[in-house]
Amino acid sequence: MIRQSPGLSTTSLASVPMEQHWPVLSAPVLAFLELEQDVYFPQLSPADVHMYISSAMEWGEQATQKHHYDGRLIHLINRMIASGIRVRFLDHASPRITTRAQYRSKPPTIDIYRPSIQQLAHFFKRSGYRVSSDDLVALHLTHEWFHHLEIHTIGRTDRMLPKVPVKRWGPFTWREYVGKTREIAAHAFTQRSLGLSWFPTLVDHLLLYMEKGWSKTQIREHFQHVKQRYDKFIQTDKRDQE
């Protein structure tokens, strides 16, 4: 259970204006940081990077037309249970520090780590907001729900996009799927479904740098460098098309 401060009124996650309190990055730039973590990122051209980001985000956003969170957590959980998903709340932290929740397909299960919910509640409280605990749970659930939908309803994001050439043997070319597009799509799905003005991974990046002891000024300067790196990719893509 999350203990809320009596001095703050409860607000929805969608109403939190992150840009008023913290340095921010746009959704495409944060998706770029996600894509950089893919094992096959070095094989991607600037045009590939732009295509994978925009296509994955569009795939996730389109899925909200039929599958979305209406602000009522009990309805979301009941819908998941009806589709055969088991939802578990675990009291211990994830073995992987960056994992807040996890989906397993056999049997369909979503595990949510309570320490992650508490961490986010503390983060938003520090920003001056007592966010609805239901919304914090929904933030975790919705992302993993998308991965369930990928497998059982809409199709996996990476399978919907072109493979990238990774090796060549004479006339033969070995191609692989770009797995991180699934995460980008899930983040886009979560953002659109919950009506957030910010990409969900923004909070993860802010928490990471806060734990390192960075000031808001240091975070802002770092974000500016990241944006410049992203812009360089886009500009290279445009020059190649001229």
PDB file of C-alpha atoms in Angstrom:
ATOM      1  CA  MET A   1       0.000   0.000   0.000  1.00  0.00           C
ATOM      2  CA  ILE A   2       1.269   3.490  -0.873  1.00  0.00           C
ATOM      3  CA  ARG A   3       1.023   6.027   1.935  1.00  0.00           C
ATOM      4  CA  GLN A   4       0.039   9.430   0.617  1.00  0.00           C
ATOM      5  CA  SER A   5       0.884  12.785   2.151  1.00  0.00           C
ATOM      6  CA  PRO A   6      -2.204  14.465   3.684  1.00  0.00           C
ATOM      7  CA  GLY A   7      -1.011  17.852   2.418  1.00  0.00           C
ATOM      8  CA  LEU A   8      -1.534  17.058  -1.258  1.00  0.00           C
ATOM      9  CA  SER A   9      -4.714  16.280  -3.158  1.00  0.00           C
ATOM     10  CA  THR A  10      -4.722  13.251  -5.437  1.00  0.00           C
ATOM     11  CA  THR A  11      -4.230  13.942  -9.126  1.00  0.00           C
ATOM     12  CA  SER A  12      -4.211  11.834 -12.258  1.00  0.00           C
ATOM     13  CA  LEU A  13      -0.957  10.895 -13.922  1.00  0.00           C
ATOM     14  CA  ALA A  14      -2.108  12.542 -17.148  1.00  0.00           C
ATOM     15  CA  SER A  15      -2.420  15.921 -15.438  1.00  0.00           C
ATOM     16  CA  VAL A  16       1.217  16.042 -14.277  1.00  0.00           C
ATOM     17  CA  PRO A  17       3.052  18.696 -16.373  1.00  0.00           C
ATOM     18  CA  MET A  18       6.555  17.247 -16.289  1.00  0.00           C
ATOM     19  CA  GLU A  19       8.019  20.086 -18.346  1.00  0.00           C
ATOM     20  CA  GLN A  20       7.178  22.551 -15.563  1.00  0.00           C
ATOM     21  CA  HIS A  21       9.322  20.717 -13.033  1.00  0.00           C
ATOM     22  CA  TRP A  22      12.017  18.769 -14.871  1.00  0.00           C
ATOM     23  CA  PRO A  23      14.127  18.851 -18.022  1.00  0.00           C
ATOM     24  CA  VAL A  24      12.342  16.828 -20.699  1.00  0.00           C
ATOM     25  CA  LEU A  25      13.027  15.073 -23.972  1.00  0.00           C
ATOM     26  CA  SER A  26      10.508  14.473 -26.742  1.00  0.00           C
ATOM     27  CA  ALA A  27       9.068  11.041 -27.462  1.00  0.00           C
ATOM     28  CA  PRO A  28      11.147  10.498 -30.651  1.00  0.00           C
ATOM     29  CA  VAL A  29      14.387  11.349 -28.836  1.00  0.00           C
ATOM     30  CA  LEU A  30      13.589   9.015 -25.941  1.00  0.00           C
ATOM     31  CA  ALA A  31      12.652   6.326 -28.455  1.00  0.00           C
ATOM     32  CA  PHE A  32      16.029   6.929 -30.092  1.00  0.00           C
ATOM     33  CA  LEU A  33      17.748   6.220 -26.760  1.00  0.00           C
ATOM     34  CA  GLU A  34      15.753   2.995 -26.509  1.00  0.00           C
ATOM     35  CA  LEU A  35      16.700   1.949 -30.024  1.00  0.00           C
ATOM     36  CA  GLU A  36      20.379   2.599 -29.306  1.00  0.00           C
ATOM     37  CA  GLN A  37      20.250  -0.286 -26.836  1.00  0.00           C
ATOM     38  CA  ASP A  38      19.342  -2.782 -29.555  1.00  0.00           C
ATOM     39  CA  VAL A  39      22.108  -5.217 -30.390  1.00  0.00           C
ATOM     40  CA  TYR A  40      21.687  -4.434 -34.089  1.00  0.00           C
ATOM     41  CA  PHE A  41      21.690  -0.653 -33.763  1.00  0.00           C
ATOM     42  CA  PRO A  42      25.211  -0.379 -35.282  1.00  0.00           C
ATOM     43  CA  GLN A  43      23.809  -1.901 -38.486  1.00  0.00           C
ATOM     44  CA  LEU A  44      21.115   0.774 -38.822  1.00  0.00           C
ATOM     45  CA  SER A  45      21.438   3.730 -41.161  1.00  0.00           C
ATOM     46  CA  PRO A  46      20.008   7.149 -40.219  1.00  0.00           C
ATOM     47  CA  ALA A  47      17.063   6.413 -42.500  1.00  0.00           C
ATOM     48  CA  ASP A  48      16.546   3.075 -40.733  1.00  0.00           C
ATOM     49  CA  VAL A  49      16.589   4.763 -37.325  1.00  0.00           C
ATOM     50  CA  HIS A  50      13.938   7.253 -38.385  1.00  0.00           C
ATOM     51  CA  MET A  51      11.780   4.520 -39.938  1.00  0.00           C
ATOM     52  CA  TYR A  52      11.942   2.130 -36.977  1.00  0.00           C
ATOM     53  CA  ILE A  53      11.144   4.858 -34.449  1.00  0.00           C
ATOM     54  CA  SER A  54       8.224   6.386 -36.344  1.00  0.00           C
ATOM     55  CA  SER A  55       6.766   3.013 -37.375  1.00  0.00           C
ATOM     56  CA  ALA A  56       7.027   1.471 -33.903  1.00  0.00           C
ATOM     57  CA  MET A  57       5.437   4.507 -32.271  1.00  0.00           C
ATOM     58  CA  GLU A  58       2.626   4.489 -34.815  1.00  0.00           C
ATOM     59  CA  TRP A  59       2.023   0.761 -34.234  1.00  0.00           C
ATOM     60  CA  GLY A  60       1.707   1.302 -30.500  1.00  0.00           C
ATOM     61  CA  GLU A  61      -0.555   4.336 -30.841  1.00  0.00           C
ATOM     62  CA  GLN A  62      -2.868   2.588 -33.303  1.00  0.00           C
ATOM     63  CA  ALA A  63      -3.414  -0.249 -30.844  1.00  0.00           C
ATOM     64  CA  THR A  64      -5.114   2.160 -28.416  1.00  0.00           C
ATOM     65  CA  GLN A  65      -8.050   2.529 -30.809  1.00  0.00           C
ATOM     66  CA  LYS A  66      -9.387  -0.841 -29.649  1.00  0.00           C
ATOM     67  CA  HIS A  67      -7.420  -1.378 -26.466  1.00  0.00           C
ATOM     68  CA  HIS A  68      -7.137   1.493 -24.030  1.00  0.00           C
ATOM     69  CA  TYR A  69      -7.245   2.450 -20.362  1.00  0.00           C
ATOM     70  CA  ASP A  70     -10.369   4.429 -19.465  1.00  0.00           C
ATOM     71  CA  GLY A  71      -9.078   5.617 -16.105  1.00  0.00           C
ATOM     72  CA  ARG A  72     -10.701   2.819 -14.109  1.00  0.00           C
ATOM     73  CA  LEU A  73      -8.089   0.366 -12.891  1.00  0.00           C
ATOM     74  CA  ILE A  74     -10.572  -2.315 -11.885  1.00  0.00           C
ATOM     75  CA  HIS A  75     -11.936  -2.412 -15.438  1.00  0.00           C
ATOM     76  CA  LEU A  76      -8.423  -2.771 -16.841  1.00  0.00           C
ATOM     77  CA  ILE A  77      -7.553  -5.617 -14.477  1.00  0.00           C
ATOM     78  CA  ASN A  78     -10.877  -7.381 -15.082  1.00  0.00           C
ATOM     79  CA  ARG A  79     -10.322  -7.106 -18.820  1.00  0.00           C
ATOM     80  CA  MET A  80      -6.896  -8.673 -18.449  1.00  0.00           C
ATOM     81  CA  ILE A  81      -8.206 -11.484 -16.263  1.00  0.00           C
ATOM     82  CA  ALA A  82     -11.002 -12.156 -18.759  1.00  0.00           C
ATOM     83  CA  SER A  83      -8.401 -12.527 -21.509  1.00  0.00           C
ATOM     84  CA  GLY A  84      -6.509 -15.097 -19.465  1.00  0.00           C
ATOM     85  CA  ILE A  85      -3.808 -12.919 -17.908  1.00  0.00           C
ATOM     86  CA  ARG A  86      -2.782 -13.466 -14.309  1.00  0.00           C
ATOM     87  CA  VAL A  87      -1.705 -10.273 -12.500  1.00  0.00           C
ATOM     88  CA  ARG A  88       0.658 -10.580  -9.543  1.00  0.00           C
ATOM     89  CA  PHE A  89       1.992  -7.892  -7.203  1.00  0.00           C
ATOM     90  CA  LEU A  90       5.402  -8.797  -5.830  1.00  0.00           C
ATOM     91  CA  ASP A  91       6.758  -7.212  -2.663  1.00  0.00           C
ATOM     92  CA  HIS A  92      10.414  -7.564  -3.620  1.00  0.00           C
ATOM     93  CA  ALA A  93      12.294  -5.447  -6.139  1.00  0.00           C
ATOM     94  CA  SER A  94      13.116  -6.771  -9.578  1.00  0.00           C
ATOM     95  CA  PRO A  95      16.519  -8.471  -9.969  1.00  0.00           C
ATOM     96  CA  ARG A  96      17.072  -6.015 -12.826  1.00  0.00           C
ATOM     97  CA  ILE A  97      17.078  -2.447 -11.553  1.00  0.00           C
ATOM     98  CA  THR A  98      15.476  -1.086 -14.738  1.00  0.00           C
ATOM     99  CA  THR A  99      12.558  -3.562 -14.689  1.00  0.00           C
ATOM    100  CA  ARG A 100       9.344  -2.264 -13.122  1.00  0.00           C
ATOM    101  CA  ALA A 101       7.014  -4.992 -14.344  1.00  0.00           C
ATOM    102  CA  GLN A 102       7.352  -8.063 -16.503  1.00  0.00           C
ATOM    103  CA  TYR A 103       5.162 -10.058 -18.865  1.00  0.00           C
ATOM    104  CA  ARG A 104       5.523 -13.808 -19.320  1.00  0.00           C
ATOM    105  CA  SER A 105       3.569 -15.489 -22.083  1.00  0.00           C
ATOM    106  CA  LYS A 106       3.411 -19.032 -20.648  1.00  0.00           C
ATOM    107  CA  PRO A 107       1.189 -18.858 -18.750  1.00  0.00           C
ATOM    108  CA  PRO A 108       0.185 -15.248 -19.501  1.00  0.00           C
ATOM    109  CA  THR A 109       1.309 -13.387 -16.391  1.00  0.00           C
ATOM    110  CA  ILE A 110       2.117  -9.794 -15.506  1.00  0.00           C
ATOM    111  CA  ASP A 111       4.323  -9.326 -12.465  1.00  0.00           C
ATOM    112  CA  ILE A 112       4.388  -5.853 -10.921  1.00  0.00           C
ATOM    113  CA  TYR A 113       7.069  -4.973  -8.400  1.00  0.00           C
ATOM    114  CA  ARG A 114       5.613  -2.901  -5.557  1.00  0.00           C
ATOM    115  CA  PRO A 115       8.927  -1.098  -4.833  1.00  0.00           C
ATOM    116  CA  SER A 116       8.685   0.388  -8.335  1.00  0.00           C
ATOM    117  CA  ILE A 117       5.235   1.817  -7.604  1.00  0.00           C
ATOM    118  CA  GLN A 118       6.524   3.270  -4.346  1.00  0.00           C
ATOM    119  CA  GLN A 119       9.543   4.768  -6.104  1.00  0.00           C
ATOM    120  CA  LEU A 120       7.343   6.527  -8.658  1.00  0.00           C
ATOM    121  CA  ALA A 121       4.960   7.752  -5.964  1.00  0.00           C
ATOM    122  CA  HIS A 122       7.927   9.312  -4.156  1.00  0.00           C
ATOM    123  CA  PHE A 123       9.246  10.855  -7.379  1.00  0.00           C
ATOM    124  CA  PHE A 124       5.955  12.572  -8.202  1.00  0.00           C
ATOM    125  CA  LYS A 125       5.491  13.649  -4.591  1.00  0.00           C
ATOM    126  CA  ARG A 126       8.882  15.339  -4.828  1.00  0.00           C
ATOM    127  CA  SER A 127       7.548  17.160  -7.893  1.00  0.00           C
ATOM    128  CA  GLY A 128       4.560  18.350  -5.859  1.00  0.00           C
ATOM    129  CA  TYR A 129       1.949  15.789  -6.932  1.00  0.00           C
ATOM    130  CA  ARG A 130       0.209  13.008  -5.069  1.00  0.00           C
ATOM    131  CA  VAL A 131      -0.539  10.826  -8.068  1.00  0.00           C
ATOM    132  CA  SER A 132      -3.382   8.336  -7.941  1.00  0.00           C
ATOM    133  CA  SER A 133      -2.005   4.943  -6.932  1.00  0.00           C
ATOM    134  CA  ASP A 134      -4.391   3.371  -9.462  1.00  0.00           C
ATOM    135  CA  ASP A 135      -2.732   5.373 -12.229  1.00  0.00           C
ATOM    136  CA  LEU A 136       0.720   4.264 -11.102  1.00  0.00           C
ATOM    137  CA  VAL A 137      -0.395   0.642 -11.244  1.00  0.00           C
ATOM    138  CA  ALA A 138      -1.980   1.258 -14.652  1.00  0.00           C
ATOM    139  CA  LEU A 139       1.303   2.737 -15.886  1.00  0.00           C
ATOM    140  CA  HIS A 140       2.987  -0.589 -15.149  1.00  0.00           C
ATOM    141  CA  LEU A 141       0.127  -2.782 -16.347  1.00  0.00           C
ATOM    142  CA  THR A 142      -0.540  -1.018 -19.630  1.00  0.00           C
ATOM    143  CA  HIS A 143       3.005  -1.425 -20.916  1.00  0.00           C
ATOM    144  CA  GLU A 144       2.991  -5.171 -20.235  1.00  0.00           C
ATOM    145  CA  TRP A 145      -0.566  -5.526 -21.534  1.00  0.00           C
ATOM    146  CA  PHE A 146       0.685  -4.279 -24.880  1.00  0.00           C
ATOM    147  CA  HIS A 147       3.191  -7.142 -25.040  1.00  0.00           C
ATOM    148  CA  HIS A 148       0.328  -9.566 -24.395  1.00  0.00           C
ATOM    149  CA  LEU A 149      -1.677  -7.952 -27.191  1.00  0.00           C
ATOM    150  CA  GLU A 150       1.323  -8.268 -29.502  1.00  0.00           C
ATOM    151  CA  ILE A 151       1.372 -12.022 -29.044  1.00  0.00           C
ATOM    152  CA  HIS A 152      -2.354 -12.743 -28.965  1.00  0.00           C
ATOM    153  CA  THR A 153      -4.097  -9.983 -30.921  1.00  0.00           C
ATOM    154  CA  ILE A 154      -2.258  -7.355 -32.943  1.00  0.00           C
ATOM    155  CA  GLY A 155       1.040  -9.047 -33.802  1.00  0.00           C
ATOM    156  CA  ARG A 156       4.574  -8.398 -32.616  1.00  0.00           C
ATOM    157  CA  THR A 157       5.917  -4.988 -33.542  1.00  0.00           C
ATOM    158  CA  ASP A 158       9.315  -6.239 -34.695  1.00  0.00           C
ATOM    159  CA  ARG A 159       7.639  -8.798 -36.976  1.00  0.00           C
ATOM    160  CA  MET A 160       5.659  -6.029 -38.665  1.00  0.00           C
ATOM    161  CA  LEU A 161       8.806  -4.112 -39.613  1.00  0.00           C
ATOM    162  CA  PRO A 162      11.613  -4.965 -42.048  1.00  0.00           C
ATOM    163  CA  LYS A 163      14.511  -7.066 -40.857  1.00  0.00           C
ATOM    164  CA  VAL A 164      17.932  -5.450 -40.805  1.00  0.00           C
ATOM    165  CA  PRO A 165      20.881  -7.042 -42.671  1.00  0.00           C
ATOM    166  CA  VAL A 166      23.459  -8.141 -40.095  1.00  0.00           C
ATOM    167  CA  LYS A 167      25.822 -10.470 -41.997  1.00  0.00           C
ATOM    168  CA  ARG A 168      26.693 -11.265 -45.575  1.00  0.00           C
ATOM    169  CA  TRP A 169      28.269 -14.400 -47.046  1.00  0.00           C
ATOM    170  CA  GLY A 170      28.870 -13.835 -50.732  1.00  0.00           C
ATOM    171  CA  PRO A 171      25.439 -13.530 -52.347  1.00  0.00           C
ATOM    172  CA  PHE A 172      23.653 -14.438 -49.092  1.00  0.00           C
ATOM    173  CA  THR A 173      22.450 -11.970 -46.459  1.00  0.00           C
ATOM    174  CA  TRP A 174      21.437 -12.805 -42.885  1.00  0.00           C
ATOM    175  CA  ARG A 175      18.709 -10.534 -41.507  1.00  0.00           C
ATOM    176  CA  GLU A 176      17.329 -10.097 -37.996  1.00  0.00           C
ATOM    177  CA  TYR A 177      14.380  -8.359 -36.364  1.00  0.00           C
ATOM    178  CA  VAL A 178      14.986  -5.183 -34.369  1.00  0.00           C
ATOM    179  CA  GLY A 179      13.654  -6.232 -30.978  1.00  0.00           C
ATOM    180  CA  LYS A 180      13.749  -2.833 -29.278  1.00  0.00           C
ATOM    181  CA  THR A 181      10.954  -1.650 -31.549  1.00  0.00           C
ATOM    182  CA  ARG A 182       8.641  -3.675 -29.301  1.00  0.00           C
ATOM    183  CA  GLU A 183       9.596  -1.542 -26.310  1.00  0.00           C
ATOM    184  CA  ILE A 184       9.204   1.690 -28.264  1.00  0.00           C
ATOM    185  CA  ALA A 185       5.721   0.621 -29.367  1.00  0.00           C
ATOM    186  CA  ALA A 186       4.771  -0.383 -25.811  1.00  0.00           C
ATOM    187  CA  HIS A 187       5.873   3.015 -24.488  1.00  0.00           C
ATOM    188  CA  ALA A 188       3.888   4.794 -27.216  1.00  0.00           C
ATOM    189  CA  PHE A 189       0.859   2.627 -26.413  1.00  0.00           C
ATOM    190  CA  THR A 190       1.174   3.486 -22.726  1.00  0.00           C
ATOM    191  CA  GLN A 191       1.567   7.206 -23.380  1.00  0.00           C
ATOM    192  CA  ARG A 192      -1.483   7.390 -25.642  1.00  0.00           C
ATOM    193  CA  SER A 193      -3.599   5.054 -23.515  1.00  0.00           C
ATOM    194  CA  LEU A 194      -3.002   6.997 -20.294  1.00  0.00           C
ATOM    195  CA  GLY A 195      -3.136  10.398 -21.994  1.00  0.00           C
ATOM    196  CA  LEU A 196       0.358  11.406 -20.906  1.00  0.00           C
ATOM    197  CA  SER A 197       2.049  14.487 -22.351  1.00  0.00           C
ATOM    198  CA  TRP A 198       5.444  12.802 -21.881  1.00  0.00           C
ATOM    199  CA  PHE A 199       7.014   9.538 -23.013  1.00  0.00           C
ATOM    200  CA  PRO A 200       7.052   7.045 -20.096  1.00  0.00           C
ATOM    201  CA  THR A 201      10.817   6.428 -20.183  1.00  0.00           C
ATOM    202  CA  LEU A 202      11.412  10.080 -19.292  1.00  0.00           C
ATOM    203  CA  VAL A 203      10.854   9.217 -15.629  1.00  0.00           C
ATOM    204  CA  ASP A 204      13.362   6.354 -15.803  1.00  0.00           C
ATOM    205  CA  HIS A 205      16.059   8.654 -17.166  1.00  0.00           C
ATOM    206  CA  LEU A 206      15.333  11.324 -14.568  1.00  0.00           C
ATOM    207  CA  LEU A 207      15.478   8.814 -11.725  1.00  0.00           C
ATOM    208  CA  LEU A 208      18.741   7.384 -13.032  1.00  0.00           C
ATOM    209  CA  TYR A 209      20.459  10.760 -13.025  1.00  0.00           C
ATOM    210  CA  MET A 210      18.927  11.770  -9.706  1.00  0.00           C
ATOM    211  CA  GLU A 211      20.390   8.630  -8.139  1.00  0.00           C
ATOM    212  CA  LYS A 212      23.768   9.678  -9.526  1.00  0.00           C
ATOM    213  CA  GLY A 213      23.381  12.976  -7.704  1.00  0.00           C
ATOM    214  CA  TRP A 214      22.971  15.108 -10.819  1.00  0.00           C
ATOM    215  CA  SER A 215      21.352  18.525 -10.517  1.00  0.00           C
ATOM    216  CA  LYS A 216      18.536  19.630 -12.803  1.00  0.00           C
ATOM    217  CA  THR A 217      21.060  21.809 -14.622  1.00  0.00           C
ATOM    218  CA  GLN A 218      23.312  18.818 -15.279  1.00  0.00           C
ATOM    219  CA  ILE A 219      20.368  16.754 -16.484  1.00  0.00           C
ATOM    220  CA  ARG A 220      19.224  19.574 -18.761  1.00  0.00           C
ATOM    221  CA  GLU A 221      22.697  19.921 -20.286  1.00  0.00           C
ATOM    222  CA  HIS A 222      22.908  16.169 -20.834  1.00  0.00           C
ATOM    223  CA  PHE A 223      19.490  16.128 -22.484  1.00  0.00           C
ATOM    224  CA  GLN A 224      20.616  18.925 -24.800  1.00  0.00           C
ATOM    225  CA  HIS A 225      23.576  16.798 -25.913  1.00  0.00           C
ATOM    226  CA  VAL A 226      21.292  13.820 -26.488  1.00  0.00           C
ATOM    227  CA  LYS A 227      18.938  15.927 -28.595  1.00  0.00           C
ATOM    228  CA  GLN A 228      21.864  17.219 -30.653  1.00  0.00           C
ATOM    229  CA  ARG A 229      22.952  13.639 -31.312  1.00  0.00           C
ATOM    230  CA  TYR A 230      19.435  12.716 -32.402  1.00  0.00           C
ATOM    231  CA  ASP A 231      19.149  15.806 -34.615  1.00  0.00           C
ATOM    232  CA  LYS A 232      22.417  14.853 -36.288  1.00  0.00           C
ATOM    233  CA  PHE A 233      20.883  11.526 -37.286  1.00  0.00           C
ATOM    234  CA  ILE A 234      17.808  13.218 -38.716  1.00  0.00           C
ATOM    235  CA  GLN A 235      19.860  15.786 -40.615  1.00  0.00           C
ATOM    236  CA  THR A 236      22.034  13.033 -42.089  1.00  0.00           C
ATOM    237  CA  ASP A 237      18.881  11.253 -43.236  1.00  0.00           C
ATOM    238  CA  LYS A 238      17.615  14.421 -44.926  1.00  0.00           C
ATOM    239  CA  ARG A 239      20.960  15.040 -46.651  1.00  0.00           C
ATOM    240  CA  ASP A 240      20.950  11.482 -47.984  1.00  0.00           C
ATOM    241  CA  GLN A 241      17.519  12.075 -49.516  1.00  0.00           C
ATOM    242  CA  GLU A 242      18.586  15.244 -51.342  1.00  0.00           C
TER     243      GLU A 242
END
